[in-house]
Tab-separated table of C-alpha atoms in Angstrom:
chain	number	residue	atom	x	y	z
A	1	MET	CA	36.822	21.901	26.221
A	2	LYS	CA	36.347	23.433	22.801
A	3	ARG	CA	35.518	19.918	21.324
A	4	GLU	CA	33.080	19.288	24.151
A	5	ALA	CA	31.446	22.610	23.467
A	6	ILE	CA	31.038	21.644	19.800
A	7	LEU	CA	29.663	18.219	20.787
A	8	LEU	CA	27.234	19.889	23.147
A	9	THR	CA	26.091	22.338	20.713
A	10	ALA	CA	25.357	19.339	18.183
A	11	VAL	CA	23.345	17.538	20.813
A	12	LEU	CA	21.439	20.688	21.748
A	13	THR	CA	20.585	21.205	18.217
A	14	ILE	CA	19.043	17.760	18.094
A	15	PHE	CA	17.258	18.684	21.235
A	16	LEU	CA	15.839	21.883	19.869
A	17	VAL	CA	14.957	20.346	16.510
A	18	ARG	CA	12.861	17.669	18.397
A	19	PHE	CA	11.004	19.860	20.696
A	20	LEU	CA	10.409	23.116	18.766
A	21	GLY	CA	8.073	21.827	16.193
A	22	SER	CA	10.466	20.987	13.448
A	23	PRO	CA	9.117	18.890	10.668
A	24	LEU	CA	11.856	16.301	11.483
A	25	PHE	CA	11.328	13.858	14.296
A	26	ILE	CA	13.947	11.446	15.497
A	27	ALA	CA	13.443	9.149	18.296
A	28	ILE	CA	14.399	5.619	19.435
A	29	VAL	CA	11.758	2.788	19.830
A	30	ALA	CA	11.225	1.979	23.469
A	31	SER	CA	9.198	-1.152	23.283
A	32	ASN	CA	8.467	-4.459	21.272
A	33	SER	CA	4.774	-3.495	20.443
A	34	MET	CA	5.691	-2.961	16.853
A	35	ASN	CA	7.486	-6.143	16.173
A	36	PRO	CA	8.776	-7.310	13.725
A	37	THR	CA	8.495	-4.049	11.847
A	38	LEU	CA	10.174	-2.031	14.566
A	39	ARG	CA	12.092	-3.408	17.408
A	40	MET	CA	13.144	-1.988	20.742
A	41	GLY	CA	16.329	0.104	20.144
A	42	ASP	CA	15.609	0.846	16.400
A	43	LEU	CA	15.981	4.578	15.318
A	44	ILE	CA	12.907	6.192	13.617
A	45	ILE	CA	13.043	9.296	11.463
A	46	ALA	CA	9.603	10.847	10.960
A	47	TYR	CA	8.156	13.854	9.183
A	48	LYS	CA	5.232	16.027	9.526
A	49	ASP	CA	2.447	14.662	7.016
A	50	GLU	CA	-1.162	13.647	6.750
A	51	PRO	CA	-1.578	10.144	8.145
A	52	LYS	CA	-3.269	7.354	6.112
A	53	VAL	CA	-4.391	3.919	7.053
A	54	GLY	CA	-1.508	1.648	7.190
A	55	ASP	CA	1.099	4.514	8.022
A	56	ILE	CA	3.219	4.261	11.055
A	57	VAL	CA	2.751	7.312	13.197
A	58	VAL	CA	4.055	8.820	16.325
A	59	TRP	CA	1.334	10.110	18.579
A	60	CYS	CA	1.471	11.487	22.149
A	61	TYR	CA	-1.160	11.175	24.829
A	62	SER	CA	0.741	13.129	27.629
A	63	PRO	CA	3.456	15.523	27.737
A	64	LEU	CA	5.992	12.896	28.671
A	65	TYR	CA	5.183	9.983	26.401
A	66	CYS	CA	4.662	9.179	22.825
A	67	ILE	CA	3.612	5.992	20.942
A	68	VAL	CA	4.896	4.632	17.643
A	69	HIS	CA	2.090	2.465	16.250
A	70	ARG	CA	0.293	1.831	12.907
A	71	VAL	CA	-2.985	3.551	11.851
A	72	VAL	CA	-5.790	0.881	11.399
A	73	GLU	CA	-8.835	3.419	11.099
A	74	ILE	CA	-9.580	6.959	10.375
A	75	ARG	CA	-12.863	8.595	11.187
A	76	ASP	CA	-13.935	12.226	11.061
A	77	SER	CA	-13.412	12.787	14.807
A	78	TYR	CA	-10.816	10.283	15.892
A	79	ILE	CA	-7.968	7.851	14.660
A	80	VAL	CA	-7.233	4.335	15.825
A	81	THR	CA	-3.932	2.948	16.007
A	82	LYS	CA	-2.438	-0.624	16.774
A	83	GLY	CA	0.798	-2.121	17.515
A	84	ASP	CA	1.617	-4.808	15.163
A	85	ALA	CA	2.372	-7.145	18.003
A	86	ASN	CA	-0.516	-6.245	20.133
A	87	PRO	CA	-3.681	-8.141	20.094
A	88	TYR	CA	-6.004	-5.223	20.444
A	89	PRO	CA	-5.962	-1.751	19.099
A	90	ASP	CA	-5.306	1.483	21.073
A	91	TYR	CA	-8.094	3.762	22.337
A	92	PRO	CA	-9.372	6.176	19.774
A	93	ILE	CA	-7.224	9.372	19.707
A	94	ASN	CA	-7.760	12.887	18.441
A	95	PRO	CA	-6.138	13.513	15.097
A	96	SER	CA	-4.329	16.504	16.797
A	97	CYS	CA	-2.279	13.984	18.756
A	98	ILE	CA	-0.558	12.738	15.582
A	99	VAL	CA	2.900	14.332	15.716
A	100	ARG	CA	4.772	12.762	12.720
A	101	VAL	CA	4.470	10.012	10.182
A	102	VAL	CA	7.552	7.612	10.170
A	103	TYR	CA	9.305	7.238	6.780
A	104	TYR	CA	12.657	5.789	7.726
A	105	THR	CA	14.068	3.407	10.220
A	106	VAL	CA	17.647	2.501	11.314
A	107	PRO	CA	17.792	-1.106	12.644
A	108	ARG	CA	19.314	-1.157	16.181
A	109	GLU	CA	22.284	-3.326	14.927
A	110	PHE	CA	23.258	-0.747	12.219
A	111	LEU	CA	22.774	2.025	14.675
A	112	SER	CA	25.037	0.419	17.339
A	113	LEU	CA	27.656	-0.435	14.625
A	114	ILE	CA	27.638	3.253	13.558
A	115	LEU	CA	28.015	4.537	17.089
A	116	LEU	CA	30.742	2.053	17.979
A	117	SER	CA	32.540	2.860	14.732
A	118	ILE	CA	32.408	6.653	15.569
A	119	LEU	CA	33.682	5.908	19.016
A	120	PHE	CA	36.587	3.735	17.868
A	121	ILE	CA	37.651	6.268	15.067
A	122	LEU	CA	37.494	9.141	17.821
A	123	ILE	CA	39.572	6.965	20.171
A	124	TYR	CA	42.049	6.202	17.593
A	125	VAL	CA	42.482	9.750	16.171
A	126	LYS	CA	42.665	11.191	19.649
A	127	ARG	CA	44.468	8.372	21.330
A	128	SER	CA	47.150	10.691	22.932
A	129	GLN	CA	44.311	12.857	24.437
A	130	VAL	CA	42.492	9.789	25.715
A	131	ILE	CA	45.621	8.691	27.273
A	132	ARG	CA	46.107	11.835	29.003
A	133	LEU	CA	42.597	11.930	30.015
A	134	PHE	CA	42.744	8.781	31.855
A	135	ASN	CA	46.091	9.824	33.549
A	136	SER	CA	44.762	13.149	34.769
A	137	VAL	CA	42.991	12.966	37.983
A	138	GLU	CA	42.154	16.615	38.096
A	139	LYS	CA	40.228	16.950	34.812
A	140	ALA	CA	38.445	13.447	35.241
A	141	PRO	CA	35.548	14.702	37.314
A	142	ILE	CA	35.029	17.800	35.095
A	143	ILE	CA	35.015	15.819	31.902
A	144	SER	CA	32.946	13.015	33.366
A	145	LEU	CA	30.334	15.574	34.532
A	146	SER	CA	30.179	17.346	31.037
A	147	SER	CA	29.967	13.974	29.323
A	148	ILE	CA	27.108	12.854	31.607
A	149	VAL	CA	25.056	16.086	30.806
A	150	ILE	CA	25.705	15.601	27.088
A	151	LEU	CA	24.537	11.918	27.366
A	152	ILE	CA	21.408	12.947	29.341
A	153	ILE	CA	20.407	15.525	26.798
A	154	LEU	CA	20.929	13.012	23.924
A	155	ILE	CA	18.898	10.446	25.470
A	156	ILE	CA	16.003	12.786	26.179
A	157	SER	CA	16.274	14.032	22.598
A	158	LEU	CA	16.007	10.559	21.069
A	159	PHE	CA	13.664	8.830	23.561
A	160	PRO	CA	9.991	8.930	22.502
A	161	ILE	CA	8.662	11.781	24.680
A	162	SER	CA	7.082	15.028	23.570
A	163	PRO	CA	6.258	18.046	26.086
A	164	SER	CA	4.463	19.927	23.364
A	165	THR	CA	1.431	17.607	23.289
A	166	ARG	CA	-1.580	18.852	25.263
A	167	LEU	CA	-2.975	16.804	28.054
A	168	GLY	CA	-6.544	15.595	27.454
A	169	SER	CA	-6.307	15.430	23.746
A	170	VAL	CA	-7.186	11.780	23.625
A	171	VAL	CA	-10.814	10.985	22.862
A	172	LYS	CA	-12.180	9.216	25.824
A	173	PRO	CA	-14.991	6.901	25.179
A	174	ARG	CA	-18.249	7.807	26.877
A	175	ILE	CA	-21.810	6.671	26.783
A	176	GLU	CA	-24.882	8.326	28.172
A	177	LEU	CA	-28.346	6.915	28.179
A	178	SER	CA	-30.563	9.784	27.010
A	179	LYS	CA	-34.099	8.160	26.718
A	180	ILE	CA	-36.100	4.967	27.360
A	181	GLU	CA	-39.333	4.178	25.469
A	182	VAL	CA	-41.572	1.531	26.826
A	183	GLU	CA	-44.455	0.368	24.780
A	184	GLY	CA	-44.358	-3.288	25.115
A	185	ASN	CA	-41.014	-3.413	23.719
A	186	ILE	CA	-38.246	-1.262	25.094
A	187	ILE	CA	-36.120	1.052	23.086
A	188	LEU	CA	-33.012	2.520	24.620
A	189	TYR	CA	-31.351	5.581	23.248
A	190	TYR	CA	-27.810	6.594	23.943
A	191	LYS	CA	-25.479	9.362	23.326
A	192	ILE	CA	-22.137	7.783	22.361
A	193	TYR	CA	-18.729	9.627	22.140
A	194	GLY	CA	-15.428	7.961	20.848
A	195	THR	CA	-16.892	4.254	20.467
A	196	GLU	CA	-19.688	2.218	19.066
A	197	PHE	CA	-21.642	-0.778	20.009
A	198	SER	CA	-20.377	-4.048	18.313
A	199	SER	CA	-22.946	-6.512	19.657
A	200	ILE	CA	-25.627	-6.993	22.543
A	201	ASP	CA	-24.430	-9.801	24.496
A	202	SER	CA	-27.392	-10.252	26.851
A	203	VAL	CA	-30.482	-8.398	28.023
A	204	ILE	CA	-32.380	-9.609	31.257
A	205	LEU	CA	-35.498	-8.402	32.830
A	206	TYR	CA	-35.981	-8.767	36.530
A	207	SER	CA	-39.312	-8.737	38.439
A	208	ARG	CA	-40.729	-10.419	41.566
A	209	TYR	CA	-42.328	-12.933	39.107
A	210	GLY	CA	-39.180	-14.200	37.404
A	211	VAL	CA	-36.149	-13.335	35.515
A	212	ILE	CA	-36.648	-13.144	31.642
A	213	GLN	CA	-34.013	-13.338	28.940
A	214	CYS	CA	-34.928	-10.968	25.992
A	215	ASN	CA	-33.873	-10.738	22.463
A	216	SER	CA	-32.185	-7.377	21.465
A	217	TYR	CA	-31.212	-5.754	18.359
A	218	LEU	CA	-29.204	-2.721	17.281
A	219	LEU	CA	-31.456	-0.377	15.366
A	220	ASN	CA	-28.393	1.952	14.530
A	221	LYS	CA	-25.116	2.762	16.212
A	222	SER	CA	-26.717	4.234	19.254
A	223	VAL	CA	-30.304	2.663	19.659
A	224	ILE	CA	-31.112	-0.740	21.109
A	225	LEU	CA	-34.507	-2.546	20.685
A	226	VAL	CA	-35.344	-5.123	23.474
A	227	GLU	CA	-38.136	-7.465	22.681
A	228	VAL	CA	-40.216	-8.238	25.700
A	229	PRO	CA	-42.042	-11.652	25.769
A	230	THR	CA	-45.728	-11.367	25.657
A	231	ASN	CA	-46.434	-13.756	28.500
A	232	PHE	CA	-44.184	-11.613	30.683
A	233	LEU	CA	-46.203	-8.419	29.838
A	234	GLU	CA	-49.468	-10.345	30.301
A	235	THR	CA	-48.223	-11.293	33.774
A	236	ILE	CA	-47.148	-8.016	35.016
A	237	ASN	CA	-50.351	-6.438	33.648
A	238	GLU	CA	-52.491	-8.976	35.623
A	239	LYS	CA	-50.369	-8.809	38.749
A	240	GLY	CA	-49.988	-5.091	38.653
A	241	ASP	CA	-46.219	-5.003	39.322
A	242	MET	CA	-45.168	-2.349	36.942
A	243	GLU	CA	-41.602	-2.005	38.339
A	244	THR	CA	-38.991	-4.084	36.776
A	245	TYR	CA	-35.177	-3.777	36.014
A	246	LEU	CA	-33.433	-4.300	32.940
A	247	LYS	CA	-29.781	-5.360	32.847
A	248	LEU	CA	-27.860	-4.959	29.655
A	249	ASN	CA	-24.416	-6.338	28.661
A	250	ALA	CA	-22.965	-4.978	25.433
A	251	SER	CA	-19.652	-5.091	23.623
A	252	LEU	CA	-18.074	-2.018	22.404
A	253	ILE	CA	-15.541	-1.692	19.549
A	254	TYR	CA	-11.796	-1.486	20.647
A	255	ASN	CA	-12.343	-4.282	23.328
A	256	GLY	CA	-14.780	-2.036	25.513
A	257	THR	CA	-17.943	-3.323	27.429
A	258	LEU	CA	-21.181	-1.496	28.652
A	259	ILE	CA	-22.909	-2.929	31.675
A	260	GLY	CA	-26.103	-1.116	32.233
A	261	ALA	CA	-28.905	-1.590	34.935
A	262	TYR	CA	-32.052	0.525	34.428
A	263	PRO	CA	-35.592	0.628	36.072
A	264	ILE	CA	-38.220	-0.073	33.724
A	265	ARG	CA	-41.854	0.767	34.339
A	266	PHE	CA	-44.536	-0.663	32.256
A	267	SER	CA	-47.924	1.063	31.871
A	268	PHE	CA	-50.888	-0.354	30.138
A	269	HIS	CA	-54.053	1.543	28.992
A	270	ASP	CA	-57.760	1.069	29.477
A	271	PRO	CA	-59.482	-0.328	26.489
A	272	SER	CA	-61.726	2.315	24.838
A	273	ILE	CA	-65.449	1.527	24.894
A	274	GLU	CA	-67.985	3.199	22.621
A	275	LEU	CA	-71.840	2.752	22.156
A	276	LEU	CA	-72.897	3.407	18.407
A	277	ASN	CA	-76.299	2.507	17.193
A	278	GLY	CA	-76.939	-0.455	19.199
A	279	SER	CA	-73.451	-1.806	19.150
A	280	VAL	CA	-70.608	-1.809	21.542
A	281	ILE	CA	-67.208	-1.171	20.065
A	282	ILE	CA	-64.084	-2.010	22.152
A	283	ARG	CA	-60.582	-0.922	21.020
A	284	ASN	CA	-57.456	-2.451	22.596
A	285	PRO	CA	-54.541	0.137	22.646
A	286	ASN	CA	-52.032	-2.277	24.403
A	287	PRO	CA	-49.170	-4.344	22.968
A	288	ILE	CA	-50.699	-7.526	24.591
A	289	LYS	CA	-53.889	-9.416	24.203
A	290	THR	CA	-56.352	-8.133	26.704
A	291	PRO	CA	-59.171	-10.477	28.060
A	292	ILE	CA	-62.430	-8.787	28.064
A	293	ASN	CA	-65.343	-10.375	30.162
A	294	ILE	CA	-68.720	-9.391	28.788
A	295	THR	CA	-72.199	-10.017	30.360
A	296	ILE	CA	-75.250	-9.178	28.407
A	297	TYR	CA	-78.681	-8.731	30.141
A	298	TYR	CA	-81.508	-8.793	27.577
A	299	ALA	CA	-85.223	-9.114	27.483
A	300	TYR	CA	-87.782	-9.085	24.632
A	301	LYS	CA	-90.598	-7.489	26.604
A	302	GLU	CA	-90.740	-4.828	29.368
A	303	GLY	CA	-91.432	-6.389	32.817
A	304	ILE	CA	-90.369	-9.975	32.120
A	305	GLU	CA	-87.334	-11.739	33.705
A	306	TRP	CA	-83.936	-10.727	32.146
A	307	SER	CA	-81.842	-13.292	30.324
A	308	ILE	CA	-77.998	-13.363	30.938
A	309	GLU	CA	-75.261	-14.383	28.575
A	310	THR	CA	-71.558	-14.384	29.447
A	311	TYR	CA	-68.588	-14.240	27.265
A	312	ARG	CA	-64.763	-14.063	27.636
A	313	LEU	CA	-63.088	-12.657	24.665
A	314	TYR	CA	-59.415	-11.831	23.880
A	315	LEU	CA	-58.674	-8.645	21.985
A	316	ASP	CA	-55.416	-8.789	19.926
A	317	PRO	CA	-52.969	-5.906	20.371
A	318	GLY	CA	-54.248	-2.845	18.629
A	319	SER	CA	-57.457	-4.636	17.440
A	320	THR	CA	-61.208	-3.504	17.524
A	321	MET	CA	-64.196	-5.672	18.435
A	322	LYS	CA	-67.852	-4.858	17.592
A	323	ILE	CA	-70.711	-6.443	19.411
A	324	ASP	CA	-74.117	-5.888	17.537
A	325	LEU	CA	-77.002	-5.971	20.200
A	326	THR	CA	-79.788	-4.444	17.911
A	327	SER	CA	-81.625	-7.868	18.095
A	328	TYR	CA	-82.629	-7.261	21.576
A	329	PRO	CA	-85.357	-4.777	22.439
A	330	TYR	CA	-84.148	-4.292	26.002
A	331	VAL	CA	-80.456	-4.834	26.771
A	332	TYR	CA	-77.734	-3.908	29.116
A	333	VAL	CA	-74.086	-4.857	28.948
A	334	LYS	CA	-71.426	-5.166	31.715
A	335	ILE	CA	-67.808	-5.118	30.562
A	336	SER	CA	-64.884	-5.834	32.815
A	337	TYR	CA	-61.292	-6.265	32.346
A	338	ILE	CA	-57.846	-6.123	34.202
A	339	VAL	CA	-55.335	-3.303	33.490
A	340	ASN	CA	-52.142	-2.636	35.594
A	341	GLY	CA	-53.455	-4.936	38.226
A	342	ARG	CA	-56.842	-3.183	38.622
A	343	LEU	CA	-60.247	-4.730	37.884
A	344	VAL	CA	-62.276	-2.335	35.929
A	345	THR	CA	-65.978	-2.807	35.382
A	346	TYR	CA	-68.529	-0.757	33.368
A	347	LYS	CA	-72.276	-1.185	32.819
A	348	TYR	CA	-74.133	0.319	30.041
A	349	GLU	CA	-77.851	0.504	28.797
A	350	VAL	CA	-77.583	-0.059	24.939
A	351	MET	CA	-81.292	-0.737	23.766
A	352	ARG	CA	-84.511	0.484	25.277
A	353	ASN	CA	-87.882	-0.552	23.540
A	354	GLY	CA	-86.036	-1.513	20.493
A	355	SER	CA	-84.189	1.805	20.064
A	356	PRO	CA	-80.531	2.653	20.839
A	357	VAL	CA	-79.937	4.542	23.903
């Protein structure tokens, strides 16, 4: 029993060193995710140190499980690891999750050879006690129970688990849409935590008049610009169906995907009309060409029949048009256009008896 107490003390020492924050960390690899560098059953010896890209580290994401993977990326707020045999990296983790950096490994064959050698040496040296042990019926259950307890403690001490790690320390990727700007084109602003956009796969606009595939660009890590085709904008302005829906499919780093569906409301503005010294000045504030119907009523003398001229002009986005009517002594102008599905008409007296009104 004295020898068993010594053995139990040694195993408990390994247990306490493992779980009481000692710089030394010993564990057995429990999977093949690090093949061929580390194989299942290999023994790792790790120390507390600052991890660098390329280091093999031990990190824990729950009180009962730790992972031994290689560091592939380090950022200010998170670290990314990956198993050498895994096709994709792990989720980003908080740097506080890193427990130790692996410095030494003992191959499983060598470890097994050491353990078997120790076992055979002990059996040979204590062969008389071993014989008495197997011949003793009364002591066998007691010795078996104590041996099982020692074995369980040893397995727990070496298996890659760590109850000292805090729950929730893993950086969970999160994306929030913070703002949408609609001025012809659409700009989507996001708040992003623990991930980034890697590409925009597709952006589709849905309306009662059809489905439109749009070009899109990443302006930075959290802002997406969607180019809306001009003919689509002209159609919804003419028809007055301002409500559309945008569906976005984007790829994120570390094999993530964002699928978003957002209601989009387009709104167009009335062109500004100004009378200035016998001229009519029209400005188009919209991101699309705006058709303007202009009817001019004019006469060269008071009391005679009015003449009529009609024009249909297209104002480019953001452009200004000036119509000089000073050549007519008497003139009225009627201007009509469609905005947001509404027909808007204005009539102005511009000149009277050769002078601007």
